[in-house]
Short mmCIF file of C-alpha atoms and ligand atoms in Angstrom, two decimals:
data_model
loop_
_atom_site.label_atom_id
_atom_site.label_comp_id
_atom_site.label_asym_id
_atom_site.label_seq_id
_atom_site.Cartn_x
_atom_site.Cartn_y
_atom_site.Cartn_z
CA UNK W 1 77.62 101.07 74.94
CA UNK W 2 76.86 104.10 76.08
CA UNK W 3 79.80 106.95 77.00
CA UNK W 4 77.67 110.44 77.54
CA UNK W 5 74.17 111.49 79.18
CA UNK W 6 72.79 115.02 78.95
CA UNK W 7 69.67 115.94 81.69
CA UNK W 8 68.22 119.09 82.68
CA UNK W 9 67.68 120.11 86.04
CA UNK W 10 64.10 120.68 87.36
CA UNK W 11 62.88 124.06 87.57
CA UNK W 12 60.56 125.43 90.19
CA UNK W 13 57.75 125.48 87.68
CA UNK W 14 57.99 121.33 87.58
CA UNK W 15 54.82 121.63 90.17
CA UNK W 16 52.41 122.94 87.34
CA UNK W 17 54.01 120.11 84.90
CA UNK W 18 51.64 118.22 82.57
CA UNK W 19 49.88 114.93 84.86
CA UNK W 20 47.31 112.89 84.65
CA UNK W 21 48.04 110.70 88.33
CA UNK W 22 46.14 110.79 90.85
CA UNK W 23 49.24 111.40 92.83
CA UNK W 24 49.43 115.14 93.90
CA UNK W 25 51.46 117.42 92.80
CA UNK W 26 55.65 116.89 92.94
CA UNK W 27 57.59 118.37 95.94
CA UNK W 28 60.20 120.39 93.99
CA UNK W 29 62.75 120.07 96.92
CA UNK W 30 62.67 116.36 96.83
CA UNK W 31 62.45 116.38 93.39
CA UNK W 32 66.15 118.24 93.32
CA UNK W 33 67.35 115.76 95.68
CA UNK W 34 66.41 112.59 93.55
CA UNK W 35 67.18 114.23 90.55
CA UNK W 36 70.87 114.13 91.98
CA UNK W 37 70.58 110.96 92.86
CA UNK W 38 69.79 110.03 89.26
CA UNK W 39 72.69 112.08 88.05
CA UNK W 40 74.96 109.82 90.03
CA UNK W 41 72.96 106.83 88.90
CA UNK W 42 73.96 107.34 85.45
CA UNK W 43 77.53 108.47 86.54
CA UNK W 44 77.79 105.05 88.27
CA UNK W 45 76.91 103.28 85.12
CA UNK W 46 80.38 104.49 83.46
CA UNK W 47 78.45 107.71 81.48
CA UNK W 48 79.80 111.65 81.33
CA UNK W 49 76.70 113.73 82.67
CA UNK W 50 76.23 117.08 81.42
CA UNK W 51 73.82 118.95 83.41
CA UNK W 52 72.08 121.75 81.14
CA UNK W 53 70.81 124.48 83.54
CA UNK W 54 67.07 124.66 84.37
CA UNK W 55 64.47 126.27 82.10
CA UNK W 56 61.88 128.08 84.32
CA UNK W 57 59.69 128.81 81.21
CA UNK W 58 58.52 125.68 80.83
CA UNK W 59 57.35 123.05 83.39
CA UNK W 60 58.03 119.82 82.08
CA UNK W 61 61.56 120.46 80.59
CA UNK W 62 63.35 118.11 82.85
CA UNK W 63 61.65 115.23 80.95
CA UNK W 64 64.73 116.29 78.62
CA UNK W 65 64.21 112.98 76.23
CA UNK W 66 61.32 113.97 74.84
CA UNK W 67 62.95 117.12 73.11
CA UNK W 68 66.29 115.09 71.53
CA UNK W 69 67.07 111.67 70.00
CA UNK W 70 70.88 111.10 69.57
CA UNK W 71 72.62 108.82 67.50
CA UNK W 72 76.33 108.50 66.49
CA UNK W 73 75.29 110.20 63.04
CA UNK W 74 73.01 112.92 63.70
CA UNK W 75 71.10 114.98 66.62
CA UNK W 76 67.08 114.78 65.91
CA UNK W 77 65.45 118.01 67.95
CA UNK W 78 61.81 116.53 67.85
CA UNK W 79 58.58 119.21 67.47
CA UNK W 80 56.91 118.07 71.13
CA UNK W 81 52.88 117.16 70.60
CA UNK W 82 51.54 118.81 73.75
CA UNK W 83 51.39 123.01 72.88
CA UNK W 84 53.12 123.52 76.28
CA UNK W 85 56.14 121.38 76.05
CA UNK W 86 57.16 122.99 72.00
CA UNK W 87 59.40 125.46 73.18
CA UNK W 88 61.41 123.36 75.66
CA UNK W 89 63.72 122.14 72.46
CA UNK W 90 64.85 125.75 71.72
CA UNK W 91 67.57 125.64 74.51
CA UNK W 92 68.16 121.80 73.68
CA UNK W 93 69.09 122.62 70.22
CA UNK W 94 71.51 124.94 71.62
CA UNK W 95 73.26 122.78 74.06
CA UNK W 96 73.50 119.78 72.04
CA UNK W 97 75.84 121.86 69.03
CA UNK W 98 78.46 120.60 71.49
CA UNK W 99 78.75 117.18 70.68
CA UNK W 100 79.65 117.61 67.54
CA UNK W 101 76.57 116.42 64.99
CA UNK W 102 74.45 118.21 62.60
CA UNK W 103 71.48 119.20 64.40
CA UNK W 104 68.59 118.01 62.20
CA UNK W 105 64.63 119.52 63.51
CA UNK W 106 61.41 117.67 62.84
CA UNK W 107 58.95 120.42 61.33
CA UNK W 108 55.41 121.17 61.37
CA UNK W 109 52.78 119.60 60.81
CA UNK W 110 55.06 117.04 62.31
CA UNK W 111 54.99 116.25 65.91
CA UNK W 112 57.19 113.84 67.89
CA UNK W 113 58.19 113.03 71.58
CA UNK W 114 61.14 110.53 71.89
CA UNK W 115 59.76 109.07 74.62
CA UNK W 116 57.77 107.53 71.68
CA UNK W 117 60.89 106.87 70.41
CA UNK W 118 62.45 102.87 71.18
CA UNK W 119 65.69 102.05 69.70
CA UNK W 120 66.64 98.13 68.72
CA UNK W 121 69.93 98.07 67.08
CA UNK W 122 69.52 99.77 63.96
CA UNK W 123 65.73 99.78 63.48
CA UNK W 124 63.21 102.59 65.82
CA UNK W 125 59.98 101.76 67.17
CA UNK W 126 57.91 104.97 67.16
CA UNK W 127 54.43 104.93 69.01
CA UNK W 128 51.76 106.65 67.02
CA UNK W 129 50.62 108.79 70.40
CA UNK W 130 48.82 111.76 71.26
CA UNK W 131 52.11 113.11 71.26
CA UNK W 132 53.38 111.68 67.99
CA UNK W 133 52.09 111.76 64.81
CA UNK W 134 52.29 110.04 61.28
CA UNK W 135 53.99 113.11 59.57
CA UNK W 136 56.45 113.10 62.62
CA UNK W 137 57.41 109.62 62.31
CA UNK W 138 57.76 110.05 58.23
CA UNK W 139 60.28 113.16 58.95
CA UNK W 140 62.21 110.74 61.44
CA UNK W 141 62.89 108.55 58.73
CA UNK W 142 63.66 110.54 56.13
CA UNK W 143 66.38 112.05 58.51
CA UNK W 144 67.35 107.98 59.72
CA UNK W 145 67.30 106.82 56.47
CA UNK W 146 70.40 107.98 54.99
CA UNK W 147 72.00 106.79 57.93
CA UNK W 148 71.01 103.43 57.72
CA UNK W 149 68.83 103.28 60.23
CA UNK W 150 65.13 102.16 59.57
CA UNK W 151 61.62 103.36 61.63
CA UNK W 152 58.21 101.70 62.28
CA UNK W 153 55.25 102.68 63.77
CA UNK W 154 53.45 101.27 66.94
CA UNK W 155 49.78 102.55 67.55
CA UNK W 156 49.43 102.89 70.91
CA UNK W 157 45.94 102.62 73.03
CA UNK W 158 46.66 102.94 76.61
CA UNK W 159 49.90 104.60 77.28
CA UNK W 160 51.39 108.43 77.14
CA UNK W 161 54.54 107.02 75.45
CA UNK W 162 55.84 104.11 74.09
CA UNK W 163 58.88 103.85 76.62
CA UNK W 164 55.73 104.12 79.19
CA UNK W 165 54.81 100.58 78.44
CA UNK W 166 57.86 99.07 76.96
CA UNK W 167 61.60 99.35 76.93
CA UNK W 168 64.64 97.45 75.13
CA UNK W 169 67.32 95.96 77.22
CA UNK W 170 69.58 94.44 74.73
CA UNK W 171 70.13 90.91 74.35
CA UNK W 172 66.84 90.82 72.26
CA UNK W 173 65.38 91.25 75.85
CA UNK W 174 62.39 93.81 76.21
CA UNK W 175 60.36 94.67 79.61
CA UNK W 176 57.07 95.38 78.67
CA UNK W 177 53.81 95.78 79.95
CA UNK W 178 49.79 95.78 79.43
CA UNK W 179 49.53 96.27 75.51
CA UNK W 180 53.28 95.27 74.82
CA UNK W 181 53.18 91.94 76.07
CA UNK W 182 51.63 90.19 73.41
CA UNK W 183 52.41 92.81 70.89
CA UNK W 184 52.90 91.26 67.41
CA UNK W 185 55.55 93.70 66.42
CA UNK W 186 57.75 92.32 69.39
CA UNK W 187 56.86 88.40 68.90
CA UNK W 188 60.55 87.77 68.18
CA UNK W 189 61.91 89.33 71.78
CA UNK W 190 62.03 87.74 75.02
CA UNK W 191 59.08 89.72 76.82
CA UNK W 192 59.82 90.60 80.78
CA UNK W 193 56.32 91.17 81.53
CA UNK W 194 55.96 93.78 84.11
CA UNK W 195 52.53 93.10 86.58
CA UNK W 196 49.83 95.54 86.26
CA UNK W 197 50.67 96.70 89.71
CA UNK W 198 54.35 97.90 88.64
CA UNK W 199 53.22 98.90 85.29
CA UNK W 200 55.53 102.57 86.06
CA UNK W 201 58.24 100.37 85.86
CA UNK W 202 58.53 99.31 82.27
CA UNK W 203 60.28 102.42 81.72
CA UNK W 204 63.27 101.08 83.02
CA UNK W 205 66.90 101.46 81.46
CA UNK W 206 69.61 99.97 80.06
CA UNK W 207 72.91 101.66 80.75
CA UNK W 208 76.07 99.29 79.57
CA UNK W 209 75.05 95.92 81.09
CA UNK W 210 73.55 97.52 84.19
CA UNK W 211 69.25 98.55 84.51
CA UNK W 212 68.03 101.80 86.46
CA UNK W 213 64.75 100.41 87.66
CA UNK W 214 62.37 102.83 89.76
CA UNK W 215 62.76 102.43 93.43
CA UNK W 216 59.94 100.38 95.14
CA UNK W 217 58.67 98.20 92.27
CA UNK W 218 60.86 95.00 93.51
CA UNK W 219 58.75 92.18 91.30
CA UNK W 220 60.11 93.99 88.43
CA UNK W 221 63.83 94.25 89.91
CA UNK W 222 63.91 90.65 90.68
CA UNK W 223 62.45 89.47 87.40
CA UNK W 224 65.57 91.84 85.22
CA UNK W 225 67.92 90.57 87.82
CA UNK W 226 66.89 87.21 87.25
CA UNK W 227 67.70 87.05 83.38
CA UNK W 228 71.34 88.55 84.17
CA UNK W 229 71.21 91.70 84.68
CA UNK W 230 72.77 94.17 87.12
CA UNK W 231 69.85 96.41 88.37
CA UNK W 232 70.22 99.91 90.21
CA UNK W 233 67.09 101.27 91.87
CA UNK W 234 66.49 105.03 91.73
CA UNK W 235 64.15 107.04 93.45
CA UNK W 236 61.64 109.34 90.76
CA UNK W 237 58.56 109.09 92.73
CA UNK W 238 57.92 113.19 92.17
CA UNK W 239 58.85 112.48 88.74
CA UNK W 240 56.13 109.71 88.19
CA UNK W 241 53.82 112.24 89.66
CA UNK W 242 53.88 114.42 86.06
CA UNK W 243 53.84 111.12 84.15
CA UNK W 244 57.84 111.16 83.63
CA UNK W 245 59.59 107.78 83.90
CA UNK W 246 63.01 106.98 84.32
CA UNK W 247 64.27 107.41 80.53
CA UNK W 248 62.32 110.68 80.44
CA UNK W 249 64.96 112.72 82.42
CA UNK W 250 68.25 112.01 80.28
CA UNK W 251 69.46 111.73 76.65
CA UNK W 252 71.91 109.09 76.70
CA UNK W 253 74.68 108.23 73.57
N1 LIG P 1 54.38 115.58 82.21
C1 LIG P 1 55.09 115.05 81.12
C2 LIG P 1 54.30 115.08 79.88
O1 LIG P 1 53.08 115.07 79.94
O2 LIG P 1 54.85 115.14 78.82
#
């Protein structure tokens, strides 16, 4: 279960974020307003929010999970892959001395974006990206190790991020999509297999026994709601302009 989320609100920079969509650039005004619908998305699933202020330096910084992996042991502040996103994690690393962990940084040559970054109980699935590299996913589990925790890698071929493509919803249950769905390294899961047409929503998340799905992809509600779960729809259409799903805009632990 999940008690605390952390996001970071959208600066008025988000319109020159990273995308490669076809779907015009993000309305920053109605990306505000869904962002605080999200906020009370996660608040409805039982979590604390805190809501870091927004970093105008840096475009993409409300895609907060890509910066931070959080578990009950340690904080991870990953080293992003794309040149533009690196410095978003300074003012991360600050914020997240709060909750009380040693703050642990991946280093160069290393890179790492946690949206590469599935967790499964105690093990990590870490997509081999353009974002993410071998020497990243090494330093994550030297840090993991210790804890108990173990990490594997998952070459990806047609997504930005793993969570892109695939995401765990408990109950050895994971919604995938496109190269996921046959995936050997998730033969032992029950696959949800998201339609090509709703392939943005395979980034969909579990939140204690509840599922944010993206507003608007309703195959893919009905077929989580149909293997038991509760499912919340949440509006991130400016957010899927710049490539950022669902898990992309909060740290939750
Ligand atoms: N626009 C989000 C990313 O490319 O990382």
């Amino acid at each position: 279960m999940f008690t605390s989320a952390v996001v970071k609100r959208p600066c008025s920079n988000l319109v020159n974020g990273i995308r490669s969509t076809n779907l015009g650039v993000p309305d920053f005004a109605r990306a505000c307003r869904q962002h605080d619908t999200y906020i009370a998305a996660l608040e409805a699933c039982g979590l604390s929010v805190t809501v870091l202020a927004p970093d105008e330096g840096f475009a993409d910084s409300v895609f907060i999970e890509d910066t931070c992996l959080v578990t009950n042991e340690c904080t991870v502040i990953t080293r992003p892959g794309h040149p533009a996103r690196r410095g978003e994690t300074r003012s991360v690393a600050q914020a997240m001395v709060r909750f009380n962990r040693p703050v642990i940084e991946i280093t160069a040559p290393g890179t790492l974006d946690a949206g590469d970054v599935m967790r499964v109980d105690h093990h990590f699935y870490v997509g081999l990206s353009d974002r993410t590299n071998a020497e990243g996913i090494g330093q994550l589990a030297q840090i993991l190790g210790p804890f108990g925790y173990t990490v594997s890698a998952i070459a990806l071929t047609s997504v930005l991020h793993l969570k892109t493509g695939v995401s765990y919803l408990e109950n050895n249950c994971m919604l995938a999509w496109g190269e996921f769905v046959s995936h050997p390294e998730f033969a032992g899961f029950t696959i949800l297999a998201v339609d090509d047409d709703e392939a943005y929503a395979a980034n969909s998340v579990w939140i204690n026994d509840r599922v944010l799905v993206p507003e608007g992809f309703e195959k893919t509600r009905a077929l989580i709601a149909a293997h038991g779960y509760d499912t919340l729809a949440v509006d991130v259409s400016e957010f899927q302009k710049l490539d950022g799903g669902l898990s992309c805009l909060s740290l939750r632990f």
